[in-house]
Every structure is written in C-alpha cells, then in structure tokens.
Amino acid sequence: MKLGFLKRIYGDIGLALWLLLLSPFTQHVHAAMDEFEIEVAKPIFVLPQFTGEYQEREASIAPEEYEMAERLRSLLDSEQKEDVLAELETFYDIELSPAMQTLKAQIYFSLNKYPEAENTYLAILKRKPQFVRAHTDLAQLYLLTEKPLLARKHFARAVEYGSNEAIVHGQLAYLNLTQHGPFSAISEYQQAMALEPENRQWQQGLLAALYQARMYAAADALLGELLARYPKEAELWLSRATLALRQDDSTGALAGLEMAILLGDLSETNLRAAAQLHLQLHSYDRALVLLKTHLQNTHFKMATLHEYLNWMAQAKMWSHAEALLASAQTRVAEMSVMDQSLYYLHRGRVSVALEKDAQAQEAFEKSLELNPSNGQALLSYADFNAKHERLVKAELLYIRAEAIESSEKEALLGRSQLYIDMQDYAAALIHLKNAYNKFPELFDLLDNIHIIENIIRAQK
Amino acid sequence: MIKVIVSLVATFALVSCGGNVKQSGSKYPCSGVDWAVLGYDTAVAGKPVRFFDRYKSSCGTRLEAGALTQYQDGYVKGVVVFCTFDKGYELGAENKKLPEVCPFELSQNIKKGYGEGQRYREDVIKKLKRSTESLEGGGVGQPSPDTGVNGF
C-alpha cells in the first residue's frame, strides 16, 4: 500500500512535470492554429519606357483642296453621291488629304460598297494611325459586316486616342461584354450612360453587364432607378423578376412577373414561370387562372398541359386540375391522336381522385381506344379496376402494360400486388422474382420475396 | 542553216525576257513586276504618284490585278522616306526644285527643311560674296564671284 502511495506521488509529480514541459509547445500550437498565413505573389507593375510618338488624331482638308471641297459639298447637298465619288476616284489616294480620303470612304460606306470603304479606311490609317474618326468609322463598318473582333479593336483604338462619344463607349461595351465578359463592359456602359443617361441601350447593357458579373445589389439599384423612371416598362419588371429568382426571392420574382403580365406580357415562358411560382407559394387559384390564360393565348401544346396537370397532381389540386382539363376540352380536336389519349388519361386520373368512377372509366376507355399502347393509361386503368375488384380485367391490363417497355416494371409490380391481393402467393412470387431479375435495382423486393416464400412454406 | 540560226537566236531572245512580261503592243510590262517596289522607288526618287499612269495607259485592261494597290502601298512607304525635313534641307541647300509629291500631312516637314536649306544656301552665298568683294578690293587673281565652293 505504501509502495502504491509513493508510486502515486511520483506519478503525479511526473505528470505535472510533463505537463509543464509541454505547455509552451501547446501554447505555440494553439497560436499557430489561430493564425493563418497565406503567401501570394507580389503584383508586378510594368511601366513602359516610351509609349510611342504622338501623332495627329484629327485631319483637315489641305488648302489646295478648298475649292474642290466646296464643289463636292454642293453635290452632296443635292444627294449626288455618285458624282462626288466619281470625282474623288480620279485621284490617287495619296494625292488626297486624309480628310478628303475619309470623305471618299464615307461615301463608299453610304453607298454600301463595303469592301472599298474598308480598304480606304485601312489606307487612311496607314497614313495616320491615330486618326480617331477613321477608327470609329471603320469599327462601325466592321460591326455592320459582322466582324466583331475587328470592330472591337478599332473602337478600343478610338477610345485610346481620345474619342469620348457615347456611341463609341456603348459599342465598345457591348463588344467587350460579348467577347471578354462583363467586367470589361461595366465601366464603358457607365461612360456611355454618363453622356446619354436616357439611352435605353446603355441602360439595358449596363444592367445585363451587372447581372452577368453577379453584382446583384448594383443591378437591383439600377433597376430601381429605371423603374422609378419607366414604371410601365414590362421588360424592366421581368428583369426584376429574373434578378429576384437569382437571389432565391420567389416572392419578389412573382411580384415582378405579375407586374409584367399586368402590363401585357403574355409570353408562354413568363406565364408558365408565374404559374409555377404561385404553385410553389400555394396560391393555387391564381396559378389556375394563369394556366388557363396560357392555354388560351398561346399555341396549344399537350406537353405543356401534361406538365401542368402533373404539378397539380403533385399538389393534389384535383378540382383545379379538373377545371383546367375542362378549359382545354375545346382544343382536344386540334390534338394528335396520341395527345388526345394523354388528355383522356389525365381526365381518368383526376376523376379517380375525385371519386367520379363512371367518368373515370369512360375516360380510361377513351384513352385506350385512341392509343391502345398508352402504357400509363393501361396501368392507371388496371389500378382502377383492381381497386374496384375487377381483378381479371386488371390482370389483362397489366399483361398488356408489361408488353410495353416504358411501363413493364410498374406492370410487373402491379400484377404481383394483384396476386397478393388475390392471395395467389405462388403467382405473386413468380412475378416478383421476374421483376427482380429484370430490374435488379429493385433490391427492396428481396424482402418481399422472402416474406412470400415464408408464407408459402407456412401454408404447406 | 542561216534561217535556223536566226530563229534559234530569236527564240532565245524571247525566252531570256524572263519575268517582266510586256504584252504585245505595250511599252511597259503589265505583269511580273514588283509593284510595291516600283511604288517605293518612285516615291523615294521624288517622282509623282502619277508615274504609274504610263503603265495604266500602256496596258489598259491587261494590267495585272492588284498592281495599282500594291504600287500605292509601296508609294506611301516611299513617300514617308522622301518627305522629311532632311530631304527638304538637302534640296533647298542644293537649290533644286521642291517636287510637289508629298501628301498634305507630310508636306510641312519637307517645306520647313527646304526653307532652312535655302536660308543656309543664301548665307553661304552672302559670305562668299563678302569674301570675294574683300579680295577684289585687296588684289587680283581671286576667284570669280560666279563660281565658288560646291558650285555656289
């Protein structure tokens, strides 16, 4: 016992010493864990030693051209562009001042002689590489002839050499947005807007750029400003809806969409989106109104109705689904045979849910009459018959459904359930095993198979 | 035998014409010319751009496609080399005529140089006159005032 007591004391002292030794290390570890240091590369600034010789950025007519310029001006005033061009074409390019050569290029441009205009502008820029007007005009030409890369290059040069026109900033912004992403476009759109704040192109462009750059707060602020100015612009409300959706604000999105619809926007996509949002937010009556409006106002598609009816089925909106089906009744004749079959399938399902058995039966039979290979109709009708203990008919329908690839799995399971309900466990077992063999992903069936095997064994 | 030799010589002469192809009836070659170099050399020599008109009028529609464009491109490059202050100074100092070939944006430079060259020339002439007068006043056997250094 004494030994044990001594051992205990030494043990305690040792432990205390050990803890004392460890404590600074422990503190260092704790400190190290509290502070993280990440090393990043230092930014590198490159300062050019010489940015190039300054050259004139505008051009004027040579004194010896004044007389000709007057003559050409009077021809231009009377819209005789071809005559002006004919006179200018008598000169070699180098004999004309860059200003006069620019006039020639502009006339080519206005007469839609784009290759000649392009060559002339390029020749001018060889003589005066920093000529702002030539860069601007050439960029416009490239935009028109769908050469956006070249257009961007020359708009950038124009800005570089001092152009401060709103259209140049705006066009450059658009091209930067499409070619290099939103961040290179935002400041240019802002420049354009600073010069032309009422220009819708720049407003929309800036909004698009902010949205693409995920600067949602800034985009929202801009939208707020625009909506205050143009409250009856449906497009702006739609933009607000889009922005709200991006920020997971369903209520805000719905508000935007409803305003747009109120202002007359009845596009298929927007009506559908509004209906979907209403369903999500459980405002079913409004959703139904929108769906009806959509079906009435747009080119009718059964696929769309099918989608809506599926939503309603998920939300168990059976009476609303019935109302929607009724509103589409007049359009049934326009549908293809397959679509009509699908329509009656939905009628059947809705009637089942509303316990309108006679109508359900009629609808299912109509559906199968139109398309005997409608697997879903076969299954739904089989389930209906099984529920009403018309077991033989149900079995026949399940057998038919098994022959169709898309409904085979459900048919096998349905038939197995039927046999279980009929207490024909042997048949149920065969079909369950068959289902498991064909669809091994139904591993839950193994439990059912074992249970039925036990039942069969017990019965013996 | 003589006929054979003559026809062989004629054939050889035709073949040895090489790249510069003069179309029949054309005084100037209509193709196979380095038009850009022609333009450059024309400009650097101080000749007007319309030097090319002789090719146009001589060849007509037979002129090689793109010849004018290449010529003008070369001419523009050459004119930048020619139309400089230094060239103007040289021409002014040598009392040569300033050719009117420089485009508007380059003409200022060469004109300034020409003016400076002319002033330099006048200064030299004045100095020579003064030294000639002083020598004439002092003795015989001095150079005539009509001749002088560097042809002045």
XYZ file of C-alpha atoms in Angstrom:
612
model
C 0.000 0.000 0.000
C 2.901 2.333 0.872
C 4.568 1.485 -2.387
C 1.462 2.198 -4.082
C 1.166 5.586 -2.319
C 4.723 6.550 -3.315
C 4.189 5.438 -6.813
C 1.127 7.604 -6.911
C 3.001 10.693 -5.712
C 5.880 10.171 -8.181
C 3.373 9.529 -10.845
C 1.598 12.803 -10.077
C 4.853 14.775 -9.979
C 5.965 13.220 -13.234
C 2.736 14.079 -14.830
C 2.962 17.650 -13.537
C 6.485 17.966 -14.898
C 5.474 16.554 -18.188
C 2.580 18.988 -18.477
C 4.892 21.835 -17.536
C 7.286 20.883 -20.298
C 4.551 20.555 -22.839
C 2.677 23.755 -22.030
C 4.740 26.236 -24.122
C 4.617 23.833 -27.031
C 0.910 23.516 -26.587
C 0.552 27.285 -26.490
C 2.574 27.577 -29.690
C 0.360 25.034 -31.380
C -2.735 26.905 -30.282
C -1.263 30.170 -31.502
C -0.279 28.584 -34.787
C -3.781 27.226 -35.232
C -5.321 30.651 -34.583
C -3.219 32.483 -37.197
C -3.018 31.505 -40.843
C -0.597 32.968 -43.246
C -1.054 32.681 -46.962
C 1.637 33.838 -49.286
C 0.538 35.360 -52.579
C 2.731 36.573 -55.422
C 3.506 40.275 -55.334
C 1.841 42.277 -58.064
C 4.102 43.194 -60.936
C 3.788 46.648 -62.463
C 5.193 47.140 -65.927
C 5.939 50.750 -66.772
C 6.507 51.367 -70.469
C 9.517 53.484 -71.189
C 8.124 55.027 -74.340
C 4.513 54.893 -75.417
C 5.182 55.879 -78.994
C 5.349 59.089 -80.883
C 2.295 61.320 -80.655
C 0.596 61.736 -83.974
C -2.289 63.917 -85.041
C -5.638 62.456 -84.188
C -7.737 64.599 -86.457
C -7.430 65.609 -90.072
C -8.206 68.746 -92.010
C -8.554 69.460 -95.682
C -5.459 70.721 -97.486
C -5.634 74.377 -98.620
C -5.339 73.315 -102.245
C -8.466 71.199 -101.778
C -10.732 74.000 -100.556
C -12.141 74.727 -103.975
C -12.812 71.092 -104.678
C -14.340 70.684 -101.219
C -16.837 73.451 -101.896
C -17.812 71.908 -105.171
C -18.238 68.483 -103.612
C -20.239 69.891 -100.723
C -22.829 71.335 -103.085
C -23.027 67.965 -104.868
C -23.514 66.184 -101.563
C -26.197 68.644 -100.514
C -28.118 67.650 -103.597
C -27.565 63.947 -102.859
C -25.293 63.371 -105.831
C -23.031 60.958 -104.043
C -22.066 59.003 -107.126
C -20.806 62.190 -108.780
C -18.759 63.057 -105.732
C -17.288 59.581 -105.744
C -16.525 59.732 -109.455
C -14.526 62.922 -108.928
C -12.644 61.557 -105.950
C -11.811 58.365 -107.808
C -9.901 60.351 -110.424
C -7.228 60.930 -107.789
C -4.713 58.543 -106.391
C -5.306 58.131 -102.651
C -2.028 59.749 -101.755
C -2.991 62.847 -103.702
C -5.935 63.404 -101.393
C -5.550 64.641 -97.858
C -6.601 62.118 -95.198
C -9.704 64.243 -94.602
C -10.706 64.055 -98.247
C -9.851 60.384 -98.367
C -12.131 59.913 -95.363
C -14.928 61.584 -97.289
C -14.342 59.080 -100.075
C -14.504 56.195 -97.606
C -17.686 57.554 -96.067
C -19.341 57.799 -99.456
C -18.353 54.213 -100.236
C -19.891 53.286 -96.872
C -23.122 55.143 -97.533
C -23.405 53.528 -100.966
C -22.980 50.087 -99.319
C -19.661 49.490 -101.085
C -18.221 47.910 -98.001
C -15.006 46.330 -99.341
C -13.995 49.621 -100.970
C -14.844 51.520 -97.812
C -12.822 49.114 -95.692
C -9.776 49.329 -97.970
C -9.926 53.112 -97.993
C -10.171 53.364 -94.201
C -7.256 50.979 -93.823
C -5.218 53.050 -96.275
C -6.030 56.186 -94.256
C -4.917 54.505 -91.057
C -1.622 53.564 -92.656
C -1.035 57.290 -93.208
C -2.490 58.436 -89.897
C -2.563 55.535 -87.436
C -4.062 57.667 -84.661
C -6.862 59.212 -86.692
C -9.816 58.837 -84.345
C -12.607 59.324 -86.868
C -11.206 56.661 -89.164
C -11.034 54.161 -86.313
C -14.609 54.930 -85.310
C -15.997 54.691 -88.825
C -14.068 51.524 -89.605
C -15.299 49.932 -86.396
C -18.874 50.755 -87.353
C -18.255 49.202 -90.753
C -16.938 46.027 -89.161
C -19.989 45.871 -86.903
C -22.211 46.114 -89.926
C -20.286 43.465 -91.826
C -20.315 41.176 -88.776
C -16.647 41.224 -87.923
C -16.963 41.867 -84.204
C -13.335 41.165 -83.282
C -12.077 43.813 -85.673
C -14.872 46.154 -84.656
C -13.826 45.889 -81.016
C -10.203 46.514 -81.873
C -10.966 49.768 -83.668
C -13.447 51.020 -81.101
C -10.779 50.426 -78.474
C -8.274 52.389 -80.546
C -10.750 55.226 -80.938
C -11.212 55.452 -77.169
C -7.484 55.115 -76.625
C -6.833 58.072 -78.924
C -9.368 60.253 -77.236
C -12.845 59.605 -78.588
C -15.449 60.415 -75.975
C -18.631 59.777 -77.938
C -21.362 57.881 -76.169
C -21.906 55.585 -79.101
C -18.252 54.588 -79.175
C -18.240 53.785 -75.467
C -21.520 51.951 -75.793
C -20.496 49.855 -78.769
C -17.170 49.013 -77.165
C -19.001 47.999 -74.022
C -21.291 45.683 -75.947
C -18.386 44.061 -77.776
C -16.383 43.674 -74.584
C -19.389 42.082 -72.932
C -19.785 39.529 -75.692
C -16.099 38.853 -76.207
C -14.453 39.319 -72.837
C -17.093 39.125 -70.158
C -18.971 41.657 -68.073
C -16.206 43.295 -66.065
C -14.638 44.846 -69.137
C -18.009 46.235 -70.147
C -19.316 47.859 -66.985
C -17.167 50.981 -66.984
C -17.731 51.557 -70.698
C -21.502 51.339 -70.289
C -21.210 53.752 -67.396
C -19.256 56.167 -69.579
C -21.910 55.917 -72.268
C -24.665 56.459 -69.724
C -22.849 59.427 -68.265
C -23.023 61.055 -71.680
C -26.503 59.787 -72.642
C -28.372 58.867 -69.476
C -31.694 58.437 -71.281
C -30.414 55.992 -73.854
C -32.182 52.682 -73.261
C -29.448 50.703 -74.981
C -26.851 51.791 -72.458
C -29.225 51.254 -69.563
C -30.060 47.734 -70.660
C -26.466 46.993 -71.472
C -25.269 48.108 -68.052
C -27.998 46.067 -66.405
C -27.018 42.982 -68.364
C -23.341 43.505 -67.537
C -24.015 43.916 -63.808
C -26.214 40.844 -63.836
C -23.622 38.737 -65.613
C -20.957 39.960 -63.229
C -23.210 38.833 -60.345
C -23.257 42.332 -58.963
C -26.878 41.855 -57.985
C -27.069 44.676 -55.496
C -25.834 47.160 -58.082
C -28.140 45.712 -60.721
C -31.070 45.962 -58.359
C -30.219 49.552 -57.547
C -30.058 50.416 -61.234
C -33.351 48.627 -61.847
C -34.941 50.586 -59.032
C -33.830 53.814 -60.651
C -35.102 52.720 -64.058
C -38.442 51.516 -62.715
C -38.944 54.830 -60.999
C -38.488 56.480 -64.370
C -40.293 53.922 -66.544
C -42.854 52.154 -64.321
C -44.847 50.843 -67.291
C -42.000 49.002 -68.956
C -42.818 45.292 -68.754
C -39.242 44.368 -69.679
C -37.903 46.090 -66.585
C -40.309 44.193 -64.352
C -39.214 40.963 -65.990
C -35.601 41.906 -65.306
C -36.532 42.475 -61.694
C -38.164 39.045 -61.600
C -35.051 37.432 -63.095
C -32.836 39.161 -60.568
C -35.056 38.107 -57.689
C -35.020 34.490 -58.853
C -31.262 34.567 -58.984
C -31.286 35.647 -55.367
C -33.834 32.946 -54.415
C -36.502 35.532 -53.724
C -39.619 33.795 -55.080
C -41.988 36.438 -53.784
C -40.013 39.225 -55.400
C -39.822 37.279 -58.640
C -43.537 36.679 -58.619
C -44.229 40.356 -57.975
C -42.114 41.270 -60.995
C -43.770 38.682 -63.202
C -47.277 39.711 -62.167
C -46.486 43.343 -62.943
C -45.209 42.337 -66.363
C -48.341 40.273 -67.014
C -50.480 43.182 -65.884
C -48.652 45.395 -68.381
C -49.481 42.981 -71.164
C -46.647 40.496 -71.320
C -48.272 37.153 -72.105
C -45.297 35.154 -73.255
C -45.570 31.420 -72.740
C -42.415 31.191 -70.667
C -43.379 34.009 -68.344
C -46.944 32.784 -67.780
C -45.628 29.350 -67.007
C -42.988 30.716 -64.639
C -45.606 32.787 -62.811
C -47.923 29.778 -62.531
C -45.085 27.650 -61.182
C -44.191 30.238 -58.584
C -47.821 30.528 -57.483
C -47.963 26.763 -57.074
C -44.788 26.860 -55.008
C -46.251 29.573 -52.823
C -49.586 27.692 -52.590
C -51.683 30.356 -54.315
C -53.455 27.738 -56.415
C -56.389 29.784 -57.652
C -54.148 32.353 -59.256
C -51.986 29.569 -60.699
C -55.049 28.080 -62.345
C -56.066 31.432 -63.854
C -52.590 31.863 -65.318
C -52.505 28.352 -66.710
C -55.865 28.872 -68.371
C -54.660 32.163 -69.821
C -51.565 30.479 -71.107
C -53.514 27.714 -72.771
C -55.908 30.153 -74.340
C -53.429 32.681 -75.595
C -50.602 30.571 -76.880
C -50.222 27.848 -79.400
C -51.697 24.921 -77.562
C -49.341 22.096 -76.654
C -50.451 18.972 -74.886
C -46.959 18.627 -73.460
C -47.488 21.888 -71.591
C -50.901 20.821 -70.288
C -49.428 17.479 -69.277
C -46.736 19.265 -67.283
C -49.263 21.497 -65.543
C -51.506 18.574 -64.698
C -48.545 16.716 -63.206
C -47.779 19.723 -60.985
C -51.371 19.823 -59.851
C -51.391 16.107 -59.205
C -48.318 16.501 -57.004
C -50.027 19.312 -55.140
C -53.249 17.266 -55.019
C -55.153 20.113 -56.668
C -57.727 17.789 -58.176
C -60.592 20.198 -58.606
C -58.256 22.735 -60.157
C -56.926 20.073 -62.456
C -60.471 19.196 -63.438
C -61.203 22.839 -64.194
C -58.074 23.083 -66.289
C -58.990 19.972 -68.247
C -62.431 21.367 -68.838
C -60.978 24.604 -70.161
C -58.857 22.620 -72.622
C -61.792 20.497 -73.778
C -62.438 22.683 -76.805
C -58.885 22.213 -78.015
C -58.972 18.415 -77.943
C -59.962 18.123 -81.571
C -56.790 20.034 -82.563
C -54.580 17.466 -80.881
C -52.946 14.444 -82.405
C -54.331 11.035 -81.533
C -51.507 10.371 -79.072
C -52.127 13.686 -77.351
C -55.834 13.054 -77.145
C -55.105 9.737 -75.479
C -52.920 11.529 -72.964
C -55.661 14.089 -72.336
C -58.205 11.403 -71.526
C -55.685 9.618 -69.321
C -55.467 12.754 -67.213
C -59.223 13.041 -67.120
C -59.377 9.493 -65.909
C -56.828 10.073 -63.158
C -58.487 13.263 -61.971
C -61.883 11.535 -61.955
C -60.435 8.714 -59.865
C -59.074 11.222 -57.357
C -62.468 12.939 -57.216
C -64.181 9.554 -56.911
C -66.148 10.014 -60.120
C -65.889 6.384 -61.137
C -68.184 6.375 -64.146
C -66.367 9.311 -65.666
C -63.034 7.725 -64.843
C -63.959 4.514 -66.612
C -65.209 6.358 -69.642
C -62.052 8.439 -69.812
C -59.680 5.470 -69.492
C -61.515 3.529 -72.160
C -61.478 6.509 -74.460
C -57.768 6.925 -73.854
C -57.048 3.295 -74.742
C -59.347 3.413 -77.713
C -57.292 6.260 -79.127
C -53.964 4.682 -78.284
C -54.014 1.043 -77.206
C -50.294 1.215 -76.488
C -50.557 4.008 -73.934
C -48.659 2.267 -71.150
C -49.592 4.765 -68.457
C -53.255 4.535 -69.386
C -53.093 0.742 -69.154
C -51.506 0.944 -65.717
C -53.886 3.588 -64.378
C -56.912 1.697 -65.691
C -55.564 -1.562 -64.273
C -55.109 0.090 -60.859
C -58.642 1.454 -61.109
C -60.085 -1.966 -61.901
C -58.039 -3.621 -59.182
C -59.340 -1.070 -56.685
C -62.891 -1.973 -57.723
C -62.087 -5.691 -57.538
C -62.435 -6.298 -61.252
C -59.363 -8.449 -60.909
C -59.485 -10.347 -64.190
C -59.769 -7.125 -66.162
C -56.979 -5.623 -64.103
C -54.789 -8.657 -64.783
C -55.370 -8.381 -68.529
C -54.474 -4.695 -68.460
C -51.284 -5.371 -66.511
C -50.329 -8.063 -69.035
C -50.799 -5.561 -71.850
C -48.765 -2.971 -69.994
C -45.928 -5.482 -69.463
C -45.502 -5.705 -73.206
C -44.630 -2.008 -73.382
C -41.103 -1.234 -72.361
C -41.876 2.062 -70.614
C -44.489 0.511 -68.348
C -43.100 -3.012 -67.946
C -41.626 -2.503 -64.487
C -44.709 -0.951 -62.987
C -46.894 -3.578 -64.663
C -44.877 -6.432 -63.135
C -45.131 -4.863 -59.698
C -48.806 -4.088 -60.149
C -49.538 -7.609 -61.227
C -47.591 -9.008 -58.282
C -49.645 -6.858 -55.935
C -52.801 -8.061 -57.633
C -51.880 -11.685 -56.986
C -51.056 -10.844 -53.401
C -54.475 -9.234 -53.035
C -55.957 -12.386 -54.594
C -53.847 -14.410 -52.132
C -52.330 -16.278 -55.059
C -48.884 -16.179 -53.456
C -47.277 -18.591 -55.875
C -48.133 -16.382 -58.823
C -47.089 -13.305 -56.841
C -43.729 -14.911 -56.079
C -43.106 -15.772 -59.720
C -43.801 -12.229 -60.807
C -41.793 -10.662 -58.011
C -38.785 -12.788 -58.909
C -39.325 -11.950 -62.546
C -39.397 -8.244 -61.698
C -36.224 -8.518 -59.603
C -34.402 -10.423 -62.339
C -35.294 -7.849 -64.963
C -34.796 -4.834 -62.717
C -32.083 -5.629 -60.164
C -32.212 -2.083 -58.835
C -35.442 -3.082 -57.069
C -33.442 -4.622 -54.239
C -36.276 -3.877 -51.798
C -38.163 -6.692 -53.487
C -35.879 -9.231 -51.881
C -37.568 -8.666 -48.541
C -40.979 -9.119 -50.124
C -39.788 -12.267 -51.893
C -38.541 -13.751 -48.610
C -41.794 -12.887 -46.865
C -43.885 -14.559 -49.564
C -41.608 -17.608 -49.590
C -42.167 -17.903 -45.869
C -45.895 -17.558 -46.336
C -45.889 -20.299 -48.984
C -43.755 -22.522 -46.731
C -46.075 -21.876 -43.834
C -49.112 -22.737 -45.930
C -47.567 -26.071 -46.800
C 21.172 26.944 -141.929
C 21.150 30.729 -141.503
C 17.385 30.629 -141.066
C 17.740 28.033 -138.346
C 20.328 30.111 -136.529
C 18.195 33.269 -136.795
C 15.095 31.514 -135.485
C 17.111 29.997 -132.619
C 18.526 33.397 -131.696
C 15.050 34.946 -131.818
C 13.648 32.195 -129.621
C 16.496 32.615 -127.140
C 15.918 36.365 -127.013
C 12.238 35.874 -126.276
C 12.892 33.292 -123.576
C 15.529 35.455 -121.939
C 12.988 38.214 -121.422
C 12.267 36.459 -118.108
C 9.620 37.707 -115.626
C 8.789 41.148 -116.981
C 6.160 40.292 -119.470
C 5.328 43.010 -121.879
C 2.094 42.323 -123.586
C 2.256 42.768 -127.316
C 1.740 46.410 -128.151
C 2.609 47.544 -124.620
C 5.575 49.754 -123.974
C 5.645 48.870 -120.323
C 5.392 45.493 -118.612
C 1.869 44.682 -117.495
C 2.641 41.870 -115.082
C 5.512 40.210 -113.300
C 6.667 43.476 -111.788
C 7.175 44.018 -108.100
C 4.663 46.855 -107.996
C 5.288 47.687 -104.362
C 8.987 48.165 -105.013
C 8.172 50.227 -108.082
C 5.947 52.455 -105.972
C 8.559 52.773 -103.253
C 11.353 53.603 -105.684
C 9.146 56.128 -107.477
C 8.396 57.951 -104.238
C 11.943 57.875 -102.954
C 13.124 59.349 -106.264
C 10.735 62.261 -105.774
C 8.581 61.379 -108.739
C 4.833 61.969 -108.655
C 2.449 59.108 -107.987
C 1.009 59.539 -111.456
C 4.170 57.966 -112.796
C 2.023 54.852 -112.756
C -0.320 56.330 -115.361
C 2.038 55.261 -118.109
C 1.530 51.632 -117.071
C -2.208 52.099 -116.908
C -2.444 53.714 -120.313
C 0.005 51.299 -121.888
C -1.510 48.094 -120.513
C -5.150 49.038 -120.173
C -7.189 46.015 -119.070
C -4.148 43.777 -119.346
C -2.601 45.353 -116.302
C -2.051 42.763 -113.563
C -4.819 42.639 -110.964
C -3.800 44.354 -107.745
C -0.971 46.263 -109.400
C -2.379 49.683 -108.523
C -2.986 48.755 -104.883
C 0.487 47.335 -104.428
C 2.019 50.315 -106.205
C 0.153 52.742 -103.949
C 1.158 50.809 -100.846
C 4.798 50.961 -101.882
C 4.476 54.606 -102.810
C 3.057 55.500 -99.396
C 6.018 53.825 -97.711
C 8.459 55.580 -100.001
C 6.881 58.961 -99.564
C 7.393 58.726 -95.809
C 11.120 58.231 -96.500
C 11.282 61.070 -99.020
C 9.132 63.756 -97.400
C 11.348 64.557 -94.452
C 12.925 67.694 -93.091
C 16.359 66.425 -94.030
C 15.403 65.793 -97.626
C 13.872 69.232 -97.875
C 17.015 70.767 -96.415
C 19.170 68.903 -98.903
C 17.067 70.046 -101.854
C 16.937 73.623 -100.599
C 20.656 73.750 -99.974
C 21.299 72.428 -103.478
C 18.818 74.924 -104.943
C 16.826 72.124 -106.520
C 13.142 72.388 -107.145
C 10.927 71.015 -104.396
C 8.790 68.333 -106.054
C 5.101 68.504 -105.223
C 4.741 64.877 -104.364
C 4.363 64.982 -100.625
C 0.916 64.395 -99.125
C -0.640 67.086 -97.002
C 0.308 65.607 -93.648
C 3.998 65.313 -94.605
C 4.424 68.420 -96.724
C 5.008 70.705 -93.730
C 8.170 68.855 -92.751
C 9.810 68.890 -96.133
C 8.836 72.523 -96.725
C 10.404 73.548 -93.435
C 13.537 71.677 -94.322
C 13.585 73.215 -97.767
C 13.245 76.683 -96.314
C 16.114 76.038 -93.911
C 18.203 74.670 -96.746
C 17.529 77.711 -98.845
C 18.463 80.020 -95.960
C 21.666 78.100 -95.470
C 22.424 78.444 -99.158
C 21.769 82.180 -99.087
C 24.021 82.568 -96.053
C 26.832 80.788 -97.820
C 26.357 82.871 -100.937
C 26.409 86.082 -98.895
C 29.601 85.022 -97.142
C 31.217 84.140 -100.426
C 30.203 87.483 -101.925
C 31.633 89.344 -98.950
C 34.889 87.440 -99.113
C 35.030 87.917 -102.889
C 34.445 91.665 -102.546
C 37.056 91.972 -99.891
C 39.518 90.025 -102.005
C 38.720 92.090 -105.106
C 39.289 95.158 -103.127
C 42.622 93.707 -101.927
C 44.174 92.206 -105.118
C 43.926 90.178 -108.378
C 43.709 86.515 -109.081
C 40.746 85.899 -106.878
C 38.009 83.539 -107.868
C 35.150 84.882 -109.876
C 32.039 85.626 -107.864
C 30.090 83.301 -110.202
C 31.981 80.254 -109.066
C 32.706 79.118 -105.594
C 32.633 76.256 -103.204
C 30.323 73.377 -104.016
C 29.041 75.025 -107.141
C 27.728 78.129 -105.427
